[in-house]
XYZ file of N, CA and C in Angstrom:
810
model
N -22.625 0.732 -10.373
C -22.684 -0.491 -10.248
C -23.708 -0.793 -9.371
N -24.471 -1.758 -10.005
C -25.259 -2.116 -7.939
C -24.735 -2.866 -7.311
N -25.090 -3.204 -5.930
C -24.862 -3.947 -5.157
C -24.353 -5.591 -5.775
N -24.798 -6.054 -6.311
C -24.979 -7.356 -6.854
C -22.996 -7.442 -7.430
N -23.266 -6.008 -8.215
C -22.058 -6.058 -9.308
C -21.256 -5.667 -7.951
N -21.259 -5.127 -7.079
C -19.801 -5.102 -6.338
C -19.548 -6.179 -6.084
N -20.464 -6.581 -5.278
C -20.298 -8.344 -4.437
C -19.750 -9.217 -5.289
N -19.874 -9.112 -6.875
C -19.570 -9.947 -8.054
C -18.044 -9.591 -8.012
N -17.792 -8.505 -8.223
C -16.312 -8.175 -8.473
C -15.299 -8.051 -7.372
N -15.737 -7.994 -5.702
C -15.237 -8.279 -4.880
C -15.041 -9.767 -4.394
N -15.913 -10.452 -5.059
C -15.681 -12.186 -4.810
C -14.771 -12.503 -5.931
N -14.652 -12.309 -7.274
C -13.658 -12.212 -7.913
C -12.287 -11.742 -7.807
N -11.880 -10.591 -7.031
C -10.678 -10.594 -6.718
C -10.514 -11.431 -5.206
N -11.575 -11.765 -4.255
C -10.948 -12.909 -3.369
C -10.781 -13.913 -4.228
N -11.560 -14.865 -5.101
C -10.872 -16.083 -5.824
C -9.281 -15.884 -6.388
N -8.803 -14.502 -6.520
C -7.670 -14.448 -7.111
C -6.866 -14.622 -5.480
N -6.736 -14.133 -3.995
C -6.515 -14.287 -3.229
C -6.339 -15.533 -2.987
N -7.189 -16.887 -3.019
C -7.659 -17.374 -2.642
C -6.356 -18.601 -3.418
N -6.683 -18.265 -4.969
C -6.086 -19.714 -5.648
C -4.654 -18.599 -6.489
N -4.014 -17.951 -5.662
C -3.678 -17.125 -5.923
C -3.008 -17.124 -7.455
N -4.297 -17.499 -8.183
C -4.135 -16.619 -9.668
C -4.514 -15.839 -10.200
N -4.029 -14.725 -10.753
C -4.544 -13.216 -11.167
C -5.666 -13.418 -12.098
N -6.523 -12.463 -12.081
C -7.563 -12.495 -12.943
C -7.259 -11.534 -14.139
N -8.131 -11.049 -15.100
C -8.507 -10.386 -16.260
C -8.401 -8.887 -15.340
N -7.958 -8.017 -16.269
C -8.821 -6.401 -15.687
C -9.830 -6.274 -15.041
N -10.074 -5.841 -14.320
C -12.085 -5.630 -14.482
C -12.741 -4.690 -15.092
N -11.846 -3.924 -15.490
C -12.236 -2.823 -16.104
C -12.567 -3.804 -16.999
N -12.658 -4.708 -17.938
C -12.879 -5.106 -19.246
C -14.433 -5.389 -18.889
N -14.502 -5.885 -17.637
C -15.781 -6.807 -17.075
C -16.948 -5.514 -16.486
N -16.604 -4.701 -16.441
C -17.333 -3.404 -15.719
C -16.626 -2.105 -16.245
N -16.842 -2.333 -17.759
C -16.140 -1.114 -18.513
C -16.899 0.366 -17.987
N -18.092 0.750 -17.899
C -18.850 1.581 -17.239
C -18.156 1.852 -16.110
N -17.641 1.024 -15.216
C -17.862 1.798 -13.939
C -16.087 2.621 -13.742
N -16.760 3.458 -12.488
C -15.907 4.576 -12.156
C -15.233 4.472 -11.059
N -14.582 5.238 -10.519
C -13.705 5.442 -9.160
C -14.375 5.548 -8.327
N -15.517 6.069 -8.212
C -16.438 5.898 -6.699
C -17.225 4.409 -6.923
N -17.167 3.614 -8.278
C -17.159 1.975 -7.515
C -16.171 0.948 -7.380
N -14.798 1.284 -7.954
C -14.138 1.182 -7.244
C -13.808 0.835 -5.802
N -13.669 1.858 -5.313
C -13.332 2.365 -3.591
C -14.666 1.495 -3.021
N -15.633 1.376 -3.674
C -16.586 0.108 -2.572
C -16.853 -1.178 -3.210
N -16.075 -1.449 -4.013
C -15.805 -2.766 -4.241
C -14.649 -2.855 -3.017
N -13.605 -2.004 -3.114
C -12.152 -2.004 -2.155
C -13.065 -2.172 -0.959
N -14.273 -1.739 -0.398
C -14.773 -1.548 0.955
C -15.461 -2.529 1.411
N -15.978 -3.188 0.253
C -16.836 -4.516 0.221
C -15.441 -5.579 0.597
N -14.451 -5.731 0.280
C -13.356 -6.765 0.429
C -12.776 -6.534 1.949
N -12.653 -5.384 2.493
C -12.736 -4.773 4.153
C -13.471 -5.224 4.991
N -14.388 -5.332 4.463
C -15.895 -5.274 5.375
C -15.633 -6.929 5.685
N -15.553 -7.628 4.529
C -15.432 -9.412 4.710
C -13.936 -9.480 5.421
N -13.072 -8.830 5.209
C -11.841 -9.169 6.104
C -12.060 -9.051 7.684
N -12.569 -7.952 7.675
C -12.930 -7.644 9.382
C -13.944 -8.516 9.784
N -14.669 -8.895 9.044
C -16.074 -9.770 9.648
C -14.989 -11.283 9.765
N -14.430 -11.709 9.161
C -12.897 -13.097 9.257
C -12.579 -12.796 10.642
N -11.866 -11.792 10.760
C -11.185 -11.449 12.047
C -9.897 -10.640 11.915
N -9.872 -9.943 10.764
C -8.407 -9.289 10.730
C -9.219 -7.508 11.059
N -8.050 -7.157 10.917
C -8.430 -5.515 12.164
C -7.818 -4.451 10.601
N -8.220 -3.158 10.517
C -7.743 -2.175 9.878
C -6.648 -1.204 10.550
N -5.768 -1.310 10.821
C -4.264 -0.832 11.585
C -3.855 0.555 10.574
N -4.619 0.931 9.584
C -3.874 2.254 8.946
C -4.478 1.787 7.673
N -3.613 2.822 6.220
C -3.833 3.519 5.486
C -2.905 3.260 4.664
N -2.570 3.199 3.585
C -1.768 3.669 2.654
C -2.020 4.466 0.913
N -0.849 5.385 0.390
C -1.602 5.835 -0.412
C -0.377 5.457 -1.700
N -0.951 5.262 -2.780
C -0.579 4.739 -3.455
C -0.100 5.753 -5.086
N 0.464 5.409 -5.394
C 0.301 6.127 -6.624
C 0.907 7.637 -6.720
N 1.581 7.945 -5.609
C 2.159 9.268 -4.971
C 2.998 9.730 -6.104
N 3.986 9.011 -6.668
C 4.764 9.687 -6.936
C 4.780 10.106 -8.724
N 5.514 10.966 -9.127
C 5.325 10.772 -10.419
C 6.269 9.636 -11.129
N 6.999 8.693 -10.700
C 7.728 7.691 -11.016
C 7.114 6.598 -11.160
N 6.336 6.214 -9.942
C 5.034 5.334 -9.777
C 3.467 5.514 -10.503
N 3.190 6.901 -11.080
C 2.038 6.807 -11.800
C 2.954 6.815 -13.349
N 4.091 7.026 -13.642
C 4.430 6.854 -15.183
C 4.331 5.322 -15.098
N 5.202 4.510 -14.094
C 5.239 3.070 -14.296
C 3.699 2.245 -14.510
N 2.867 2.958 -13.829
C 1.718 2.027 -13.425
C 0.527 2.944 -14.928
N 0.916 3.892 -15.172
C 0.082 4.300 -16.065
C -1.125 4.991 -16.000
N -1.246 5.442 -14.758
C -2.293 6.261 -13.920
C -1.716 7.762 -13.960
N -2.538 8.694 -13.388
C -2.516 10.137 -13.444
C -2.567 10.973 -12.169
N -3.143 9.784 -10.790
C -3.409 10.337 -9.691
C -3.456 9.724 -8.809
N -2.937 9.837 -7.479
C -2.829 9.025 -6.302
C -4.555 8.267 -5.761
N -4.367 7.119 -4.979
C -5.506 6.238 -4.709
C -4.905 5.829 -3.157
N -6.260 5.183 -2.806
C -5.607 4.726 -1.305
C -6.169 3.583 -0.857
N -5.791 2.749 -0.096
C -6.288 1.456 0.104
C -6.154 1.490 1.993
N -6.514 -0.092 2.386
C -6.355 -0.198 3.621
C -5.226 -1.124 4.498
N -4.737 -0.956 5.315
C -3.868 -2.115 6.264
C -4.222 -2.780 6.572
N -4.156 -3.896 6.668
C -4.796 -4.651 8.024
C -3.657 -5.368 8.989
N -4.339 -5.993 9.544
C -2.968 -6.466 10.798
C -1.828 -7.759 10.260
N -2.967 -8.369 9.336
C -2.264 -9.708 8.805
C -1.295 -8.636 7.931
N -1.150 -7.845 7.274
C -0.360 -7.545 6.336
C 1.128 -6.865 6.634
N 1.299 -6.804 8.115
C 2.552 -6.651 8.678
C 3.385 -7.779 8.876
N 4.470 -7.849 8.301
C 6.056 -8.507 8.585
C 7.047 -7.661 9.391
N 7.540 -8.860 10.476
C 8.482 -8.215 10.949
C 9.905 -7.977 10.204
N 10.720 -6.723 10.610
C 11.846 -7.216 9.957
C 12.746 -8.388 10.164
N 13.569 -9.061 9.256
C 14.617 -9.704 9.443
C 14.125 -10.888 9.388
N 12.536 -11.142 9.940
C 11.764 -12.544 9.558
C 11.138 -12.936 7.975
N 11.691 -14.299 7.761
C 11.469 -14.275 6.626
C 9.831 -14.485 6.105
N 9.735 -13.546 5.292
C 8.813 -13.726 4.610
C 8.481 -14.425 3.164
N 7.004 -15.417 3.350
C 7.145 -16.502 1.806
C 6.509 -15.858 1.107
N 7.282 -15.971 -0.093
C 6.748 -14.885 -1.580
C 5.404 -15.985 -1.791
N 5.136 -17.201 -1.285
C 4.160 -17.894 -1.566
C 2.863 -17.360 -1.215
N 2.647 -16.238 -0.611
C 1.808 -15.593 0.200
C 1.281 -14.675 -0.858
N 1.821 -14.331 -1.721
C 1.723 -13.607 -2.851
C 1.328 -13.953 -4.258
N 0.933 -12.832 -5.126
C 0.765 -13.188 -6.431
C 1.898 -12.453 -7.187
N 1.800 -11.339 -7.551
C 3.184 -11.101 -8.074
C 3.884 -9.966 -7.234
N 4.944 -10.106 -6.771
C 5.351 -9.201 -5.606
C 5.894 -7.990 -6.008
N 5.711 -6.936 -5.504
C 7.563 -5.975 -5.744
C 7.465 -5.324 -4.554
N 8.279 -4.244 -4.514
C 8.754 -3.149 -3.127
C 8.706 -2.317 -3.740
N 8.453 -1.792 -2.136
C 8.534 -0.272 -2.321
C 9.519 0.815 -1.286
N 10.606 1.982 -0.951
C 11.156 1.753 0.249
C 9.764 3.202 0.374
N 9.498 3.817 1.355
C 8.307 4.749 2.035
C 9.106 5.151 3.827
N 8.378 5.888 3.471
C 8.530 7.024 5.367
C 7.106 6.731 6.019
N 6.865 5.395 6.433
C 5.638 5.341 7.697
C 5.439 6.479 8.890
N 4.300 7.029 8.635
C 4.034 7.950 9.992
C 3.174 7.271 10.811
N 3.344 6.835 12.195
C 2.501 6.572 12.878
C 1.815 7.753 14.319
N 0.727 7.643 13.961
C -0.510 8.891 14.500
C -0.595 8.568 15.684
N 0.429 10.063 16.387
C -0.574 9.927 17.900
C -1.999 10.668 17.889
N -2.746 11.072 17.040
C -3.675 11.816 17.424
C -4.639 11.217 16.101
N -6.001 11.619 15.996
C -7.041 11.305 15.292
C -6.766 12.296 14.069
N -7.186 12.140 12.896
C -7.241 12.691 11.863
C -8.591 12.549 10.750
N -9.015 13.858 10.568
C -10.363 13.609 10.539
C -10.453 15.095 9.747
N -10.744 14.983 7.649
C -10.984 16.051 7.018
C -12.672 16.017 6.919
N -12.934 16.516 5.948
C -12.380 17.793 4.995
C -11.794 18.906 6.166
N -11.291 19.533 5.072
C -10.198 20.700 5.690
C -8.702 20.387 7.294
N -8.056 19.312 6.833
C -7.194 19.028 7.534
C -5.919 20.200 6.361
N -5.218 20.509 7.222
C -3.924 21.510 6.906
C -2.229 20.561 7.092
N -1.710 20.813 6.613
C -0.328 20.428 6.899
C -0.066 20.502 8.469
N -0.476 21.793 8.924
C -0.097 22.095 10.358
C -0.891 20.935 11.294
N -2.338 20.489 10.771
C -3.063 19.264 11.761
C -2.374 18.150 11.172
N -1.858 17.619 10.165
C -1.019 16.513 10.049
C 0.327 16.055 10.590
N 1.113 17.281 10.879
C 2.586 17.817 11.474
C 1.792 17.606 13.381
N 0.917 18.116 13.902
C 0.320 17.832 15.122
C 0.208 16.392 15.195
N -0.535 15.652 14.274
C -1.673 14.207 14.447
C -0.142 13.121 14.585
N 0.929 13.522 14.161
C 1.774 12.549 13.731
C 2.881 12.530 15.129
N 3.116 11.190 15.591
C 3.759 11.129 16.462
C 4.779 10.592 16.398
N 5.627 10.011 15.517
C 6.750 9.643 14.657
C 6.658 8.731 13.487
N 8.130 9.027 12.844
C 8.241 8.211 11.482
C 9.065 7.221 11.447
N 8.870 5.921 10.731
C 9.500 4.909 10.738
C 10.028 4.325 9.401
N 11.217 4.428 9.171
C 11.293 3.257 7.734
C 10.758 2.521 7.513
N 10.196 1.907 6.529
C 9.287 0.998 5.728
C 9.300 0.748 4.562
N 9.021 -0.225 4.217
C 9.006 -1.335 2.681
C 7.906 -1.612 2.528
N 7.169 -1.261 1.815
C 5.587 -1.764 1.321
C 5.924 -2.989 0.294
N 5.224 -3.487 0.193
C 5.474 -4.947 -0.721
C 3.896 -4.778 -1.383
N 3.754 -4.193 -2.676
C 2.812 -4.028 -3.449
C 2.566 -5.516 -3.893
N 1.640 -5.722 -4.377
C 1.126 -6.984 -5.172
C -0.505 -6.557 -5.885
N -0.485 -7.222 -6.811
C -1.734 -7.508 -7.574
C -2.449 -8.647 -8.153
N -3.585 -8.596 -8.338
C -4.756 -9.938 -8.224
C -4.619 -9.786 -9.908
N -4.317 -8.904 -10.630
C -4.535 -9.008 -11.849
C -3.815 -8.801 -12.558
N -3.984 -9.625 -13.691
C -2.865 -10.289 -14.430
C -1.828 -9.494 -15.126
N -0.347 -9.767 -14.905
C 0.411 -9.109 -15.348
C 0.121 -7.426 -15.374
N 0.092 -7.652 -13.751
C -0.083 -5.797 -13.513
C -0.478 -4.897 -14.384
N -1.024 -5.202 -15.241
C -2.195 -4.277 -16.412
C -3.353 -3.570 -15.963
N -2.889 -2.787 -15.103
C -4.118 -2.086 -13.740
C -4.329 -1.114 -14.562
N -5.651 -0.522 -14.557
C -6.174 0.360 -14.358
C -6.421 1.299 -13.452
N -6.954 2.514 -13.417
C -6.990 3.173 -12.305
C -7.818 2.397 -11.789
N -8.473 2.242 -11.887
C -10.392 1.206 -11.252
C -9.866 0.089 -10.644
N -9.116 -0.584 -11.637
C -8.182 -2.215 -11.273
C -7.654 -1.838 -9.659
N -6.662 -1.071 -9.738
C -5.539 -0.971 -8.258
C -6.860 -0.418 -7.525
N -7.601 0.423 -7.432
C -8.214 0.742 -6.081
C -8.953 -0.244 -6.026
N -9.769 -0.696 -7.256
C -10.995 -2.352 -6.012
C -10.054 -3.213 -5.942
N -8.596 -3.098 -6.099
C -7.691 -4.178 -5.580
C -6.906 -3.798 -4.158
N -8.162 -3.280 -3.343
C -7.190 -2.111 -2.410
C -5.701 -1.300 -2.468
N -5.848 -0.652 -3.758
C -4.287 -0.134 -3.821
C -3.311 -0.928 -4.357
N -3.499 -2.049 -5.070
C -2.644 -3.391 -4.914
C -1.464 -2.747 -3.817
N -2.581 -3.311 -2.420
C -1.384 -3.941 -1.363
C -1.063 -5.423 -1.432
N -0.053 -5.456 -0.551
C 0.532 -6.842 0.093
C 0.772 -6.874 0.989
N 1.546 -6.148 1.755
C 2.291 -6.442 3.036
C 2.800 -5.024 2.977
N 3.666 -4.740 4.597
C 4.269 -3.515 5.148
C 5.423 -4.314 5.667
N 6.683 -4.014 5.971
C 7.597 -4.286 6.851
C 8.139 -2.604 7.745
N 8.146 -2.743 8.813
C 7.926 -1.591 9.136
C 9.821 -1.520 10.180
N 10.790 -0.133 10.220
C 11.543 -0.721 10.428
C 11.808 -0.194 12.216
N 12.348 -0.202 13.100
C 12.346 -0.347 14.295
C 13.362 1.324 14.834
N 13.410 2.234 14.504
C 13.871 3.479 14.912
C 13.029 4.703 14.480
N 12.238 4.632 15.704
C 11.065 5.665 15.682
C 11.778 7.231 15.850
N 11.534 8.173 14.473
C 12.190 9.583 14.738
C 11.075 10.365 14.403
N 11.192 11.737 15.371
C 10.479 12.641 15.282
C 10.281 13.632 14.146
N 9.130 14.157 14.172
C 9.147 14.411 12.888
C 9.749 15.790 12.646
N 10.041 16.346 13.886
C 10.822 17.679 13.401
C 12.574 17.789 13.308
N 12.974 16.181 13.469
C 14.329 16.719 13.576
C 14.590 16.215 11.988
N 13.801 15.957 11.111
C 14.366 15.704 9.923
C 13.436 16.699 8.618
N 14.122 16.673 7.305
C 13.371 17.184 7.057
C 12.657 16.241 5.569
N 11.441 15.954 5.603
C 10.832 14.748 4.625
C 11.207 14.878 3.495
N 11.345 16.296 3.212
C 11.013 16.235 1.494
C 12.939 16.031 1.243
N 13.896 16.617 1.520
C 14.884 16.062 1.677
C 15.922 15.076 2.165
N 14.697 14.429 2.525
C 15.463 13.138 2.880
C 15.671 12.132 1.942
N 16.801 11.651 1.493
C 17.183 10.536 0.332
C 17.186 9.201 0.423
N 16.823 8.767 -0.329
C 16.817 7.587 0.022
C 17.224 6.312 -0.972
N 18.126 4.883 -0.245
C 18.899 4.116 -1.498
C 17.926 3.034 -1.152
N 17.101 1.897 -1.877
C 16.750 0.746 -2.373
C 17.801 -0.281 -2.240
N 18.443 -1.424 -1.951
C 19.053 -1.800 -1.813
C 18.125 -3.247 -2.276
N 18.632 -4.159 -3.284
C 18.372 -5.680 -3.559
C 19.716 -6.606 -3.423
N 19.983 -7.249 -2.701
C 20.721 -8.460 -2.436
C 21.975 -7.546 -2.520
N 22.299 -6.736 -1.690
C 23.331 -6.010 -2.140
C 23.668 -4.989 -3.101
N 22.871 -5.119 -4.345
C 23.053 -3.948 -4.699
C 22.032 -2.661 -4.968
N 22.753 -1.719 -5.681
C 21.680 -0.528 -5.282
C 20.728 -0.676 -6.456
N 19.454 -0.792 -6.319
C 17.978 -1.053 -6.991
C 17.639 0.193 -7.340
N 17.438 1.243 -7.338
C 17.468 2.722 -7.120
C 16.868 3.534 -5.972
N 16.752 4.661 -6.009
C 17.068 5.804 -5.437
C 16.404 7.014 -5.536
N 15.887 7.590 -4.641
C 14.514 8.823 -4.161
C 14.980 9.888 -3.406
N 14.116 10.588 -3.139
C 13.652 11.227 -1.793
C 12.742 11.207 -1.527
N 12.368 12.263 -0.778
C 10.585 11.976 0.259
C 9.729 13.040 -0.426
N 10.870 14.401 -0.974
C 10.605 15.154 -2.248
C 9.151 14.601 -3.456
N 9.836 13.120 -3.884
C 9.119 12.675 -4.715
C 7.333 12.215 -4.525
N 6.863 12.129 -2.713
C 6.252 11.747 -2.781
C 4.821 13.551 -2.696
N 4.403 13.431 -4.085
C 3.496 14.890 -4.116
C 4.319 15.772 -2.981
N 5.679 16.218 -3.725
C 6.387 17.139 -3.189
C 7.065 17.067 -1.827
N 6.241 16.081 -0.546
C 6.512 16.131 0.575
C 5.934 15.108 1.046
N 6.060 13.608 1.681
C 4.896 12.799 2.146
C 3.669 13.554 3.058
N 3.769 14.746 3.920
C 3.134 15.230 4.151
C 1.981 15.257 3.776
N 2.473 15.878 2.402
C 0.919 16.438 1.520
C 0.203 15.164 0.981
N 0.697 13.923 1.212
C -0.113 12.844 1.194
C -0.562 12.328 2.023
N -0.240 12.599 3.300
C -1.274 12.505 4.492
C -1.995 13.154 4.457
N -1.650 15.106 4.399
C -2.895 15.539 4.146
C -4.035 14.989 2.962
N -3.827 14.520 2.128
C -4.765 14.279 0.977
C -5.641 13.538 1.188
N -5.055 12.167 2.180
C -5.280 10.848 2.499
C -6.862 11.446 3.285
N -6.467 12.525 4.138
C -7.491 12.814 6.058
C -8.464 13.286 4.914
N -8.017 14.534 3.779
C -9.368 14.878 3.622
C -9.754 14.280 2.300
N -9.464 12.760 1.350
C -9.836 12.046 1.004
C -11.047 11.365 1.684
N -10.434 10.191 2.569
C -11.332 9.796 3.659
C -12.259 10.501 4.300
N -12.595 11.359 4.524
C -12.857 12.180 5.482
C -14.352 12.232 5.039
N -14.628 12.480 3.874
C -16.419 12.969 3.652
C -16.987 11.134 3.455
N -15.853 10.340 3.416
C -16.851 9.134 3.239
C -17.219 8.203 4.404
N -16.523 9.227 5.685
C -17.086 9.314 7.099
C -15.765 7.952 7.625
N -14.412 8.334 7.383
C -13.155 7.461 7.888
C -12.457 8.272 8.644
N -11.840 8.166 9.795
C -11.318 9.093 10.437
C -9.648 8.274 10.462
N -8.626 9.042 10.280
C -7.373 8.398 10.445
C -7.277 8.090 12.019
N -6.979 6.891 12.753
C -7.184 6.812 13.871
C -5.560 6.821 14.630
N -5.464 7.350 16.091
C -4.447 7.064 17.034
C -4.079 5.770 16.812
N -2.137 5.809 16.973
C -1.804 4.769 16.437
C -1.672 4.140 15.053
N -2.850 4.419 14.080
C -2.622 3.481 12.794
C -1.670 4.244 12.014
N -1.168 3.491 11.178
C 0.318 3.594 10.424
C -0.327 4.085 8.902
N -0.089 5.341 8.144
C 0.207 5.682 7.132
C 1.038 5.399 6.227
N 1.079 4.896 5.092
C 2.068 4.808 4.124
C 2.074 5.505 3.273
N 3.000 7.130 2.760
C 2.338 8.222 2.267
C 2.438 7.941 0.506
N 3.216 6.916 0.259
C 3.717 6.453 -1.027
C 5.079 6.233 -1.209
N 5.412 5.854 -2.311
C 7.069 5.238 -2.545
C 7.868 6.271 -3.223
N 9.506 6.283 -2.831
C 10.490 7.794 -2.895
C 10.741 7.249 -4.234
N 10.738 5.778 -4.535
C 11.247 5.289 -6.259
C 10.378 4.425 -6.754
N 10.517 4.174 -7.309
C 10.102 3.089 -8.737
C 10.177 1.667 -8.031
N 8.785 0.986 -7.939
C 8.614 -0.164 -7.221
C 9.449 -1.192 -7.991
N 9.871 -2.295 -7.485
C 11.115 -3.432 -7.953
C 10.629 -4.702 -7.808
N 10.152 -5.720 -8.307
C 9.543 -7.285 -8.209
C 10.817 -7.999 -7.264
N 10.214 -9.016 -6.496
C 10.931 -9.518 -5.624
C 10.378 -11.016 -5.742
N 11.668 -11.723 -5.670
C 11.779 -12.813 -6.003
C 12.099 -13.989 -4.388
N 11.958 -15.467 -4.358
C 12.262 -15.781 -2.940
C 13.902 -15.993 -2.969
N 14.752 -15.949 -1.237
C 15.609 -15.736 -1.074
C 16.250 -14.117 -1.086
N 15.397 -13.506 -1.665
C 15.948 -11.672 -2.017
C 16.138 -11.697 -0.028
N 16.888 -10.846 -0.344
C 17.071 -9.346 0.641
C 16.855 -7.989 0.248
N 16.107 -7.247 0.840
C 15.647 -6.035 0.357
C 15.924 -5.278 1.711
N 16.848 -3.988 1.040
C 17.407 -3.388 2.526
C 16.933 -1.622 1.871
N 16.318 -0.753 2.825
C 16.231 0.719 2.180
C 16.843 1.441 3.264
N 17.270 2.376 2.802
C 18.260 3.705 4.119
C 16.997 4.986 3.526
N 17.188 5.761 4.587
C 16.636 6.977 4.843
C 17.532 7.917 5.486
N 17.639 8.728 4.814
C 18.577 9.862 5.603
C 17.912 10.434 6.569
N 18.280 10.277 7.922
C 18.104 11.050 9.036
C 16.494 10.261 9.346
N 16.422 8.867 9.148
C 15.177 8.116 9.869
C 15.768 7.137 9.519
N 16.748 6.075 9.179
C 17.250 4.549 9.559
C 16.987 4.090 8.374
N 16.909 2.545 8.246
C 17.027 1.248 7.457
C 16.003 0.372 8.153
N 15.549 -0.058 7.036
C 14.817 -1.377 7.389
C 15.132 -3.001 6.332
N 14.892 -3.863 6.604
C 15.599 -4.769 6.177
C 14.037 -5.657 6.204
N 13.854 -6.166 4.628
C 12.970 -7.322 4.475
C 13.736 -8.618 4.032
N 13.455 -9.958 4.307
C 14.094 -10.911 3.882
C 13.044 -11.620 3.678
N 12.953 -12.088 2.231
C 12.250 -13.221 1.772
C 12.457 -14.721 1.775
N 11.824 -15.907 2.511
C 12.372 -16.941 1.797
C 13.020 -17.316 1.083
N 13.571 -18.636 1.195
C 14.281 -19.125 0.182
C 12.930 -19.853 -0.418
N 12.901 -20.395 -2.122
C 11.859 -20.677 -2.395
C 11.217 -22.407 -1.657
N 12.297 -23.425 -1.268
C 12.093 -24.293 -0.515
C 11.192 -24.284 0.872
N 11.777 -22.750 1.218
C 10.824 -22.773 2.979
C 9.757 -21.907 2.716
N 9.641 -21.210 1.384
C 8.104 -20.322 1.041
C 7.194 -21.714 0.674
N 7.740 -22.958 -0.256
C 6.962 -24.074 -0.465
C 6.639 -24.620 1.233
N 7.397 -24.950 1.954
C 6.722 -25.481 3.197
C 6.019 -24.973 3.614
N 6.203 -23.474 3.422
C 4.939 -22.693 4.326
C 3.967 -22.851 4.008
N 3.437 -23.580 2.449
C 2.194 -23.682 2.492
C 1.710 -25.334 2.640
N 2.354 -25.726 3.233
C 2.470 -27.572 3.158
C 1.482 -27.560 4.304
């Protein structure tokens, strides 16, 4: 794709954000585009967000579990950017009107104490770089109609990022086996899904290594203080106004996301 096409695709996604109306899959408009083009579109959006005053505060790995790959019809992970405006406080009402087609996923969030820069990052390097982990809930969203996404579409759409809620129980990496950490996801008090850390590329640490080694050749460093979401331990579930979502992760803690009732969400837009 030439620069004008990249900017055109980024503008189409920006229009979906602004209008809160999903668009047709981009792959229909750009059938010959590839993964590299999709990341260029993503980077163009991030550049515009930063120009408008937002800031990159971390990254996410998407489609890291077999469950999510089956659900989305893809066969490899992807990554996106987390900006400051995407972070929401635990227990504080989140307006669903801020999203188009929100779903939610439980994840073990890494908070980095030192920089990671690939290529050549090993699991040992990743362990040394992690300051602590937190329970988290990622709100995924798609600007593509009915979530009919190809790998190209989700990458271009910042890996279908929407928001993130971090828990407040920091845990040292050495005190928990991330592979065996079981997870229960509750929606309005009922069990909606279960999973474990091992569902994420065998271990969430593998996901962190994959990310560092994937973005490093592009000139990107995972910075100290940044949050990395390694991928969901369960399938994603849709959320609606008024929902309360809780996840508990063994050895790490729990985190709660509260979505504002419909009336409150409407008044948020006023």
